[in-house]
Coordinates of N, CA, C and O in Angstrom, one line a residue:
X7 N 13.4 34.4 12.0 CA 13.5 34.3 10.5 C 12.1 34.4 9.9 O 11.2 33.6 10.3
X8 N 11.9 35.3 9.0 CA 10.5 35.5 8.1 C 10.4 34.3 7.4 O 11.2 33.4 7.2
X9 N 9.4 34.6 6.9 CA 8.9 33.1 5.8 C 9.4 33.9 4.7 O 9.9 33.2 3.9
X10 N 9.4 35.0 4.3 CA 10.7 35.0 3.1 C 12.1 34.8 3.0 O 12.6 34.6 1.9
X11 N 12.8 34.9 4.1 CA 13.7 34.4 4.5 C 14.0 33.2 4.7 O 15.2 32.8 5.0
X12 N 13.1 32.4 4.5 CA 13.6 30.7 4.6 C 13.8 29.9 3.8 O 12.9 29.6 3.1
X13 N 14.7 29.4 3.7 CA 14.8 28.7 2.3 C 14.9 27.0 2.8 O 15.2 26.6 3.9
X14 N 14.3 26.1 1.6 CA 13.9 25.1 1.6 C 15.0 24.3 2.0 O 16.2 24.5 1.6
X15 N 14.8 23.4 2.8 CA 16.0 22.5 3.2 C 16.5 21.3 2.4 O 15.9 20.3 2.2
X16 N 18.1 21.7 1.8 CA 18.3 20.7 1.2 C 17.8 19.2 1.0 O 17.7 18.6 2.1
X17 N 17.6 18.4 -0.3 CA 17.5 17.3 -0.5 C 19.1 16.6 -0.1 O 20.1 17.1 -0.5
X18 N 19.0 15.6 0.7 CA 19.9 14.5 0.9 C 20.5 13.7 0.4 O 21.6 13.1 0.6
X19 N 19.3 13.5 -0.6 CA 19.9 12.4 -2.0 C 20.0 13.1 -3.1 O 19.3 14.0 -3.2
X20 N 21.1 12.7 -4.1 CA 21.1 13.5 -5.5 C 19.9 13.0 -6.1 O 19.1 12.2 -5.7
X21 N 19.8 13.8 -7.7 CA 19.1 13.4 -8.5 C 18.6 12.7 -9.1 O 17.4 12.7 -9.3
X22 N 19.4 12.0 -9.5 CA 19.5 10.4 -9.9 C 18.9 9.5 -9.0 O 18.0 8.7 -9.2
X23 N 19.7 9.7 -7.8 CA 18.9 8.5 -6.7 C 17.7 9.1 -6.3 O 17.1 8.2 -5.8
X24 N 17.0 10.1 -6.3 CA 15.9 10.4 -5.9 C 14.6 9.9 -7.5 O 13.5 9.4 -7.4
X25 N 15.1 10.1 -8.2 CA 14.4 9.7 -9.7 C 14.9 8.5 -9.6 O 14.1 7.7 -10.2
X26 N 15.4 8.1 -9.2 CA 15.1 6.4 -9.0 C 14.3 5.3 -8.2 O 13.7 4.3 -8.5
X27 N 14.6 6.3 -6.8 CA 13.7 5.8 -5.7 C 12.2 6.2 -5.9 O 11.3 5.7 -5.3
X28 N 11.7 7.3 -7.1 CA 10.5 7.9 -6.9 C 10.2 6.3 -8.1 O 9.4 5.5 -7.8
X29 N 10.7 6.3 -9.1 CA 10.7 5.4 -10.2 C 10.2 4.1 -9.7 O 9.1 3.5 -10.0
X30 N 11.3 3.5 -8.7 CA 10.8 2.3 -7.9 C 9.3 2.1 -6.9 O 8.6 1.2 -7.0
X31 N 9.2 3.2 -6.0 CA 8.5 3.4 -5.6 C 7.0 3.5 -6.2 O 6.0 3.2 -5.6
X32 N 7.0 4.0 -7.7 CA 5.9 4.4 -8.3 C 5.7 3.0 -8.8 O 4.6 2.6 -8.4
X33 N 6.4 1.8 -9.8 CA 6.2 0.8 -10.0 C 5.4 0.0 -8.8 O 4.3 -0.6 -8.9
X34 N 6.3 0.0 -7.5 CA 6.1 -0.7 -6.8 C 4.7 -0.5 -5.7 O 4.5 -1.2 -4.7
X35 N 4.0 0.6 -6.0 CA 3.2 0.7 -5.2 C 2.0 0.5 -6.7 O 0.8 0.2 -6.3
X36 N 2.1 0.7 -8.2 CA 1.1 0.2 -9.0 C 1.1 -1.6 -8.9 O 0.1 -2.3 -9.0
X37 N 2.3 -1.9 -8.8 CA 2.0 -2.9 -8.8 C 1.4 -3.7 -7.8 O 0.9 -4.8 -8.0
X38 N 1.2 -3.3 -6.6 CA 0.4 -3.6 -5.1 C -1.1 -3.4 -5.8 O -2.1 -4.2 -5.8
X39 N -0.9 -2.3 -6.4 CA -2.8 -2.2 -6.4 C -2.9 -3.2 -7.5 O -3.8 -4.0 -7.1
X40 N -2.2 -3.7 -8.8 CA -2.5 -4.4 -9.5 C -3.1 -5.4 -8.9 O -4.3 -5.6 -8.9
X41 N -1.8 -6.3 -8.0 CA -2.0 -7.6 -7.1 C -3.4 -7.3 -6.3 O -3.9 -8.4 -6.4
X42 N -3.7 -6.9 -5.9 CA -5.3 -6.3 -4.7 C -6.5 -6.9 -6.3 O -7.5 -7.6 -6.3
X43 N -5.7 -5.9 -7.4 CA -6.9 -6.3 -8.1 C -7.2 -7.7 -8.7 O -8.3 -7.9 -9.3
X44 N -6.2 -8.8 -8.5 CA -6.0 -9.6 -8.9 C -6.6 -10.7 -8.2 O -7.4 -11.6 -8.6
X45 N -6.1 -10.4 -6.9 CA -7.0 -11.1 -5.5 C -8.3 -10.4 -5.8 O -8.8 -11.3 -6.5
X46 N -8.8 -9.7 -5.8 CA -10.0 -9.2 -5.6 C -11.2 -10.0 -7.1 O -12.5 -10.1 -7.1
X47 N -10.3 -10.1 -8.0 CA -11.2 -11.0 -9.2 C -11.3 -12.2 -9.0 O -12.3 -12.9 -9.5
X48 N -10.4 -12.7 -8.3 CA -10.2 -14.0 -7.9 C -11.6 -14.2 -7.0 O -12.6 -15.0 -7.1
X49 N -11.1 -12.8 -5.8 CA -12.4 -13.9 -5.0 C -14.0 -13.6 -5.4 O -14.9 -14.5 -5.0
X50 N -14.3 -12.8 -5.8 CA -15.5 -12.5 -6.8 C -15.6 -13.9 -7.8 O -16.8 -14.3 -7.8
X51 N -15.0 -14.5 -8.3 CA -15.2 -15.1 -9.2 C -15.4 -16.7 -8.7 O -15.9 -17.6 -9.3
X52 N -14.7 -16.5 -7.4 CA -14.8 -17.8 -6.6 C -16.2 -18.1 -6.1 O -16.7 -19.2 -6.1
X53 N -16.9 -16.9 -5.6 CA -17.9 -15.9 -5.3 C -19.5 -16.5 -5.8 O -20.5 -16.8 -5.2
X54 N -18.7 -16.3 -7.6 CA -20.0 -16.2 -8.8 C -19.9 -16.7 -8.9 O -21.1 -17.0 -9.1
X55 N -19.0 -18.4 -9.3 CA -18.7 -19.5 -10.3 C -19.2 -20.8 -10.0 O -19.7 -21.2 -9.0
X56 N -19.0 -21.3 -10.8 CA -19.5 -22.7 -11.0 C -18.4 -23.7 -9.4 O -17.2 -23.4 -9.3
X57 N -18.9 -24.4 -8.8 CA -17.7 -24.6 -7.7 C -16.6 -25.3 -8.4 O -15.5 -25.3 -7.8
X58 N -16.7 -26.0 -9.7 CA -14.9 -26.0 -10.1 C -14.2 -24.6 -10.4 O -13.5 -24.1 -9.5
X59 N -14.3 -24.2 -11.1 CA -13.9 -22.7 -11.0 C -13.6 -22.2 -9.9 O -12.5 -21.7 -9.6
X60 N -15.0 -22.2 -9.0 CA -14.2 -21.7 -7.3 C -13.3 -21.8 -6.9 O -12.6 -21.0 -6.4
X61 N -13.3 -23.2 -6.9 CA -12.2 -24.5 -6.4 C -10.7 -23.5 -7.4 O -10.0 -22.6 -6.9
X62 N -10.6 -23.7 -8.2 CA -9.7 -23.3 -8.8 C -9.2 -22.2 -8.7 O -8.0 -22.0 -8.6
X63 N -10.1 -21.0 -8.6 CA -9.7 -19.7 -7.7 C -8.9 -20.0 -6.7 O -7.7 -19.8 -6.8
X64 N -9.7 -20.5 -5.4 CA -8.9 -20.4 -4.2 C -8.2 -20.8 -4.0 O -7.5 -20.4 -3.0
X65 N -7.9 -21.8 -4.8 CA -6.5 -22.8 -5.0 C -5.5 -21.6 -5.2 O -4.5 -21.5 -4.4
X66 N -5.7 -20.9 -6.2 CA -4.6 -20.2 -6.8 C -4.4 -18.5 -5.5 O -3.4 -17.8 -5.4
X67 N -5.5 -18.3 -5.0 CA -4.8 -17.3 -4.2 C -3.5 -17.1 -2.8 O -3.2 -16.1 -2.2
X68 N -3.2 -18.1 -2.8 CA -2.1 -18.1 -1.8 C -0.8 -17.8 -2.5 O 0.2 -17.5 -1.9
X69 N -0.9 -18.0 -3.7 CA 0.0 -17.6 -4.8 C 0.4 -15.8 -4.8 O 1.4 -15.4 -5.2
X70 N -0.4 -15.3 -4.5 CA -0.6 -13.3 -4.4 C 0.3 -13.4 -2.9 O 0.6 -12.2 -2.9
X71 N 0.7 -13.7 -2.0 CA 0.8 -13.5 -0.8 C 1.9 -13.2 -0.8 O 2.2 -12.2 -0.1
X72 N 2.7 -13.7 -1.4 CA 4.6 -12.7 -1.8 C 4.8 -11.9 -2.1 O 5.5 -11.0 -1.6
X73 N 4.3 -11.9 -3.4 CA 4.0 -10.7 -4.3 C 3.8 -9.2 -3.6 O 4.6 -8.4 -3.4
X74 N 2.5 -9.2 -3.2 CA 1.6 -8.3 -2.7 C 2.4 -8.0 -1.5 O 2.4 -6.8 -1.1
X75 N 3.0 -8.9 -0.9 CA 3.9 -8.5 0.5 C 5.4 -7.7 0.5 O 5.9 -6.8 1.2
X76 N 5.7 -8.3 -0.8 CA 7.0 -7.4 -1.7 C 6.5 -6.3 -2.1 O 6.8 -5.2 -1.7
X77 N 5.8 -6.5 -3.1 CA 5.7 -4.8 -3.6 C 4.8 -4.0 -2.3 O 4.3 -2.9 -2.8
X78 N 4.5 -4.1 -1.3 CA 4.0 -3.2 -0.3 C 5.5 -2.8 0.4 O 6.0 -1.7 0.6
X79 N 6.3 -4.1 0.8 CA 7.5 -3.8 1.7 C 8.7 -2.9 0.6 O 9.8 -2.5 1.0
X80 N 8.1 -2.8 -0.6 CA 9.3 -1.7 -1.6 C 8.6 -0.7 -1.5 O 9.2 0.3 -1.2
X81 N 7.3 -0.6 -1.8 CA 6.9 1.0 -1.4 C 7.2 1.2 -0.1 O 7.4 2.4 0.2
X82 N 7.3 0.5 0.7 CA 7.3 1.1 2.1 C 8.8 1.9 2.3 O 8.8 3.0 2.8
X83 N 9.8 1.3 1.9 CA 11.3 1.4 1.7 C 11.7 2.2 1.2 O 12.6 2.9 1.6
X84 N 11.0 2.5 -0.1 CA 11.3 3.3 -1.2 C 10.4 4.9 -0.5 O 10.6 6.1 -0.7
X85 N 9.7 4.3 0.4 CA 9.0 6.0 0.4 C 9.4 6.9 1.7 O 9.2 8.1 1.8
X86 N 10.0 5.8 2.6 CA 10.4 5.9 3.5 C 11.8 6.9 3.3 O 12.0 8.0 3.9
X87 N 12.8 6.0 2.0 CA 14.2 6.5 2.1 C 13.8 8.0 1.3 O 14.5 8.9 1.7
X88 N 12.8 8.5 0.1 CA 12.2 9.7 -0.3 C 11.7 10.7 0.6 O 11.7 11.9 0.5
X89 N 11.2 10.0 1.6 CA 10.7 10.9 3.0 C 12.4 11.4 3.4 O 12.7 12.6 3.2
X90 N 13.2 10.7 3.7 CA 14.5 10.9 4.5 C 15.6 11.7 3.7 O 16.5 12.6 4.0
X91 N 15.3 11.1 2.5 CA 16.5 12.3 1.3 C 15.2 12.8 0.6 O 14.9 12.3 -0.5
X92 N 14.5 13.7 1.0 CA 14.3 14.7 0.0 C 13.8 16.3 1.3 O 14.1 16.5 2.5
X93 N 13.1 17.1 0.5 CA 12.5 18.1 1.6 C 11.1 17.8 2.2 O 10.5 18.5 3.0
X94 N 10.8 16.8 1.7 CA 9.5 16.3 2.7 C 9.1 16.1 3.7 O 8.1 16.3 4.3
X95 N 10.5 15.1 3.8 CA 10.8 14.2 5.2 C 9.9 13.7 5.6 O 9.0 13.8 4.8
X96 N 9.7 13.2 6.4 CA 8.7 11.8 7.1 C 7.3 12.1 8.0 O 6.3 11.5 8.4
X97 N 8.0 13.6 8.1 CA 7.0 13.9 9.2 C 6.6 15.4 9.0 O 5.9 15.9 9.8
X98 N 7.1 15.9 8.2 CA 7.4 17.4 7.9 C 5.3 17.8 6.9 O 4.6 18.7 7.0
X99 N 5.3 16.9 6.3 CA 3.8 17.1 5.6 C 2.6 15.8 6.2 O 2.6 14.6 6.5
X100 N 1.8 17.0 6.0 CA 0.7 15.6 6.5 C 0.4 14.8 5.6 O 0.3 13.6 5.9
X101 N 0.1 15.2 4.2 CA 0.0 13.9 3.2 C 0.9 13.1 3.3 O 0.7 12.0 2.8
X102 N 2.3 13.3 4.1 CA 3.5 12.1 3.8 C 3.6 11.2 4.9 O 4.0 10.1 5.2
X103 N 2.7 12.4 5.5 CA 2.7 11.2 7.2 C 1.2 10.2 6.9 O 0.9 9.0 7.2
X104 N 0.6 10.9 6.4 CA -1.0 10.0 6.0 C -0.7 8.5 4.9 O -1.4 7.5 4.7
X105 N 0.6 8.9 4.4 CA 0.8 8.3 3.5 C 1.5 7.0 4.3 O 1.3 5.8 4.2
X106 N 2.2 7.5 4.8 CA 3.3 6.3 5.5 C 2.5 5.8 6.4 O 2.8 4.6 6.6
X107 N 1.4 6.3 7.3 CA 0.8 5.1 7.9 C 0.3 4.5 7.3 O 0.6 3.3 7.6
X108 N -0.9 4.8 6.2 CA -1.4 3.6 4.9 C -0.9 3.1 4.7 O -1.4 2.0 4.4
X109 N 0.6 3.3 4.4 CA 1.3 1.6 3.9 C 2.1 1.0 4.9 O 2.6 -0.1 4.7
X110 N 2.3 1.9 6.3 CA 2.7 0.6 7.5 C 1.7 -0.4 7.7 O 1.9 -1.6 7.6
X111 N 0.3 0.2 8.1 CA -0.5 -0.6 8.5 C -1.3 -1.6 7.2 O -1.8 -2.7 7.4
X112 N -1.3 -1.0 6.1 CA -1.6 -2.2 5.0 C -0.6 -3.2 5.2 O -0.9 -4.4 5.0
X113 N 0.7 -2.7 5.6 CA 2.0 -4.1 5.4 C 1.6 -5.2 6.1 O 1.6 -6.4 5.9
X114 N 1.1 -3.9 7.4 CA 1.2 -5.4 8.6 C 0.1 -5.9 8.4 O 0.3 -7.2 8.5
X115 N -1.1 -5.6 8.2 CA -2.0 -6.4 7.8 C -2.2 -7.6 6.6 O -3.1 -8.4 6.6
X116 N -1.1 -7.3 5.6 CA -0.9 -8.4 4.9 C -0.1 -9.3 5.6 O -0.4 -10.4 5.8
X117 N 1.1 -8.6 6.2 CA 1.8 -9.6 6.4 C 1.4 -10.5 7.7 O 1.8 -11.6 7.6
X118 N 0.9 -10.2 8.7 CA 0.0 -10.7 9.5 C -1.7 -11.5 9.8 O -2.1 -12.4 10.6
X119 N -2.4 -10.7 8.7 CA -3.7 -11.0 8.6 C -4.0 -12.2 7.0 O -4.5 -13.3 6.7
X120 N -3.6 -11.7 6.6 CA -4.1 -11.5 5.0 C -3.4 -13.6 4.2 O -3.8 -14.4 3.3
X121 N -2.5 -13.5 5.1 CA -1.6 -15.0 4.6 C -2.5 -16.0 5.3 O -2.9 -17.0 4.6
X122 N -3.2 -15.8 6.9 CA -3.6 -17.0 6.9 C -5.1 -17.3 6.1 O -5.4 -18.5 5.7
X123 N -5.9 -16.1 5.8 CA -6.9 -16.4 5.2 C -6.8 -16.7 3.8 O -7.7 -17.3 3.1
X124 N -5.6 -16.3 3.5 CA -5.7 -17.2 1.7 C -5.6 -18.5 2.0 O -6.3 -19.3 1.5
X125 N -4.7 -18.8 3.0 CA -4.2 -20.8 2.8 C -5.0 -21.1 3.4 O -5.1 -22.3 3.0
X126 N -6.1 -20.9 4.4 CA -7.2 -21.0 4.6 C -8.1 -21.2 3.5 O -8.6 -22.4 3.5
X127 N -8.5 -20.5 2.5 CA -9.4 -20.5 1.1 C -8.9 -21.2 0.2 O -9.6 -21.7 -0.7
X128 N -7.3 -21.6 0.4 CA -7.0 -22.1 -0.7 C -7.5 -23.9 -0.3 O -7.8 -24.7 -1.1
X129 N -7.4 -24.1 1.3 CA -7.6 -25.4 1.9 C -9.3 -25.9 1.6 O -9.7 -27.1 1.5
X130 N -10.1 -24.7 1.5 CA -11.2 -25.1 1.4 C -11.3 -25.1 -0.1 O -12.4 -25.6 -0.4
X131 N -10.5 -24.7 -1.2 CA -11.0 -24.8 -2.3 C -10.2 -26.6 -2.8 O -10.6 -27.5 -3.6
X132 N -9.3 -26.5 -2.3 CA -8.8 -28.0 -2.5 C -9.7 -29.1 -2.1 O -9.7 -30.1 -2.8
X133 N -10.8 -29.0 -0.9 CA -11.9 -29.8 -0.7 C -12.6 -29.8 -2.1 O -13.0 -30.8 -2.8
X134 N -12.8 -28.5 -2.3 CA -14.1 -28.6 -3.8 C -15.5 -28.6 -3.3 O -15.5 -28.6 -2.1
X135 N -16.3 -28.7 -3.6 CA -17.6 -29.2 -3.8 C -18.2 -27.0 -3.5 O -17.5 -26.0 -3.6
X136 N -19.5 -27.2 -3.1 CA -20.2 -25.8 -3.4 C -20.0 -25.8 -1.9 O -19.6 -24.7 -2.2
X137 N -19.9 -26.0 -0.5 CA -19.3 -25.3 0.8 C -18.1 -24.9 1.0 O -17.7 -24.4 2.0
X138 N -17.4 -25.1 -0.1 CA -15.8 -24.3 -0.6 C -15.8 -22.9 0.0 O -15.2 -22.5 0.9
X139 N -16.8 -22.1 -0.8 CA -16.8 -21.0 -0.8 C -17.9 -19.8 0.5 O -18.0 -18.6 0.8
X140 N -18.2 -21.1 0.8 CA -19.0 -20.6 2.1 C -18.4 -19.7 3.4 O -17.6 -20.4 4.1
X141 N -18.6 -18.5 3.7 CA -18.1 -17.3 4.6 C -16.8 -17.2 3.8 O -15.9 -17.6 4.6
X142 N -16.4 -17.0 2.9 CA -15.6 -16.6 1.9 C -15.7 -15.0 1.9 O -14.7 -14.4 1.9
X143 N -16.9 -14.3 1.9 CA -17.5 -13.4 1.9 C -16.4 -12.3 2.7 O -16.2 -11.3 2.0
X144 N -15.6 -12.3 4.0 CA -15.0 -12.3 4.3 C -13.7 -11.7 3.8 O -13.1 -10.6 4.2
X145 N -13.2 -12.8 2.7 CA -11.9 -12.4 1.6 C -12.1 -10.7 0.7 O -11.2 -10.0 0.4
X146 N -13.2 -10.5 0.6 CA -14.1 -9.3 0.1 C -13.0 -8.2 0.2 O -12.4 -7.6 -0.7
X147 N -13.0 -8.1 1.5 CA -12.8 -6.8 2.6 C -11.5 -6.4 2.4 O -11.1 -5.2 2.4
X148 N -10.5 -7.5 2.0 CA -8.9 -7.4 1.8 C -8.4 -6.9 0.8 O -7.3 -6.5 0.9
X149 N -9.0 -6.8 -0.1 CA -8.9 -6.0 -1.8 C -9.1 -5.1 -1.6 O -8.1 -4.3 -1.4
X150 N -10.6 -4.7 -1.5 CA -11.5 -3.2 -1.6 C -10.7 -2.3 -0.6 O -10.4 -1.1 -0.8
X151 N -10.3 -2.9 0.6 CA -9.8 -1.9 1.3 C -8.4 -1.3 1.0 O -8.2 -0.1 0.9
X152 N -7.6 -2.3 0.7 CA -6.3 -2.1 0.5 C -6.2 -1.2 -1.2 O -5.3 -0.5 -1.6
X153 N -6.8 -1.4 -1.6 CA -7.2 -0.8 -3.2 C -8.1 0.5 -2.8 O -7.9 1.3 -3.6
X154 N -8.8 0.8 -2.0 CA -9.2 2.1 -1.6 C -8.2 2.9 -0.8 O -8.0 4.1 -1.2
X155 N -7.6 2.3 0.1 CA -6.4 2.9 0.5 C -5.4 3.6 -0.3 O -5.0 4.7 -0.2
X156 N -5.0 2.4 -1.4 CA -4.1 3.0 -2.1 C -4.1 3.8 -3.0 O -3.1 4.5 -3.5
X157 N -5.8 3.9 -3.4 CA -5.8 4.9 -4.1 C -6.0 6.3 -3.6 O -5.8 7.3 -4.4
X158 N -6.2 6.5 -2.3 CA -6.3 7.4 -1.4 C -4.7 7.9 -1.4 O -4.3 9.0 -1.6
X159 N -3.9 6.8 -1.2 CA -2.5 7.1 -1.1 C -1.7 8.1 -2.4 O -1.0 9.1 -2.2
X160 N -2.0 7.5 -3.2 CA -1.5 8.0 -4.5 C -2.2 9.3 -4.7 O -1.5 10.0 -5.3
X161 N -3.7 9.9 -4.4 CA -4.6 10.6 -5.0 C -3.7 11.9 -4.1 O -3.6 13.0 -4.7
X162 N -3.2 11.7 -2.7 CA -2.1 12.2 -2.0 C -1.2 13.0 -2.2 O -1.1 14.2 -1.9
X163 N -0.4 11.8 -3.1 CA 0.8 12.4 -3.6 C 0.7 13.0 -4.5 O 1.7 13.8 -4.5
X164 N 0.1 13.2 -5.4 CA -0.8 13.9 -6.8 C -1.3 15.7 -5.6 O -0.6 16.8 -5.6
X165 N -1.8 15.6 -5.3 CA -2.4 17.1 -4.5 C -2.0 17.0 -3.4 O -2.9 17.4 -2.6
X166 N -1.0 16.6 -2.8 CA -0.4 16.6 -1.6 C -1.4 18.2 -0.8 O -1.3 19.4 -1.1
X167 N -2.1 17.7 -0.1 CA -3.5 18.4 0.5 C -2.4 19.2 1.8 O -1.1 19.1 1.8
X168 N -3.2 19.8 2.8 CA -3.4 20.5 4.4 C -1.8 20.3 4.6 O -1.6 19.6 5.5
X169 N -0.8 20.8 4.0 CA 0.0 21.7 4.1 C 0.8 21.0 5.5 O 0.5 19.9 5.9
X170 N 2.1 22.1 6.3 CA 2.8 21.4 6.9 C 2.7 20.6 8.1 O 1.8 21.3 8.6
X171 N 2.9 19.9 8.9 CA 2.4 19.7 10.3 C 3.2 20.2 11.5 O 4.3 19.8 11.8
X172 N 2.5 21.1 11.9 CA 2.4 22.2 12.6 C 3.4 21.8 14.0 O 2.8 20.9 14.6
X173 N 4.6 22.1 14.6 CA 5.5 21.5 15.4 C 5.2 22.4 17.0 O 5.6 23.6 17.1
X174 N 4.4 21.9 17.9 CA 4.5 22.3 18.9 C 6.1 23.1 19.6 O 7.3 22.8 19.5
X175 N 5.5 23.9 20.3 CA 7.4 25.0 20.8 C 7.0 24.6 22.6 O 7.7 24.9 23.5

């Protein structure tokens, strides 16, 4: 069969559910970077501030840990079931496979890494005083990255780049 001869392989899902899943998916992966950016002012400010203020930051970041874990596990779902009902599929482009590992491995890393060091920060900001925030420095790394990621992710799906991945015979 020529490459003029081929025609695109049907989408799986109708229209509607696909404009819905893209809908959800798009909410739910802005709203991840929102939350990143939210943690991320937090701990900057924990960072810069006076140690009540600190104190009061870290208190409040264990608060982001659902959130941030939900809207990652709806993009994950949502891009997953778009991979599966549309012509992209999961594995069919490299941007979609680049894409779905960024957000397995951000998952597991929140959902694994990311929880004990907030209730950790939040334990030290309940102490109070100015060693609150001490190797805090640390919390840094979980924003910036996951917010570089995702914008990597999205910049993606915008110029879906290097075309199909190539299937060994």
């Amino acid at each position: 069969m020529t490459t003029a001869t081929r025609t695109r392989p049907r989408a799986r899902v109708g229209r509607g559910t696909r404009r819905a899943l893209l809908v959800a998916h798009i909410v739910a992966s802005g709203a991840w970077i929102g939350i990143d950016v939210v943690l991320g002012v937090l701990v900057f400010t924990a960072l810069s501030a006076d140690p009540a203020a600190a104190a009061l930051c870290l208190q409040v970041l264990p608060l982001l840990f659902w959130p941030v874990l939900i809207a990652g596990l709806v993009s994950l779902l949502t891009g997953i079931a778009l991979g599966l009902g549309t012509h992209y599929g999961l594995l069919r482009y490299w941007w979609v496979a680049v894409k779905l590992v960024i957000n397995l491995v951000l998952v597991v890393l929140v959902a694994l890494v990311l929880r004990g060091g907030l209730d950790e920060a939040a334990a030290r900001g309940a102490t109070g005083g100015p060693d609150a925030v001490e190797g805090l420095d640390t919390l840094v790394f979980p924003p910036a990255v996951s917010i570089t990621l995702l914008v990597t992710a999205t910049v993606l799906a915008v110029a879906k780049p290097w075309g199909r991945i190539r299937r060994s015979v």
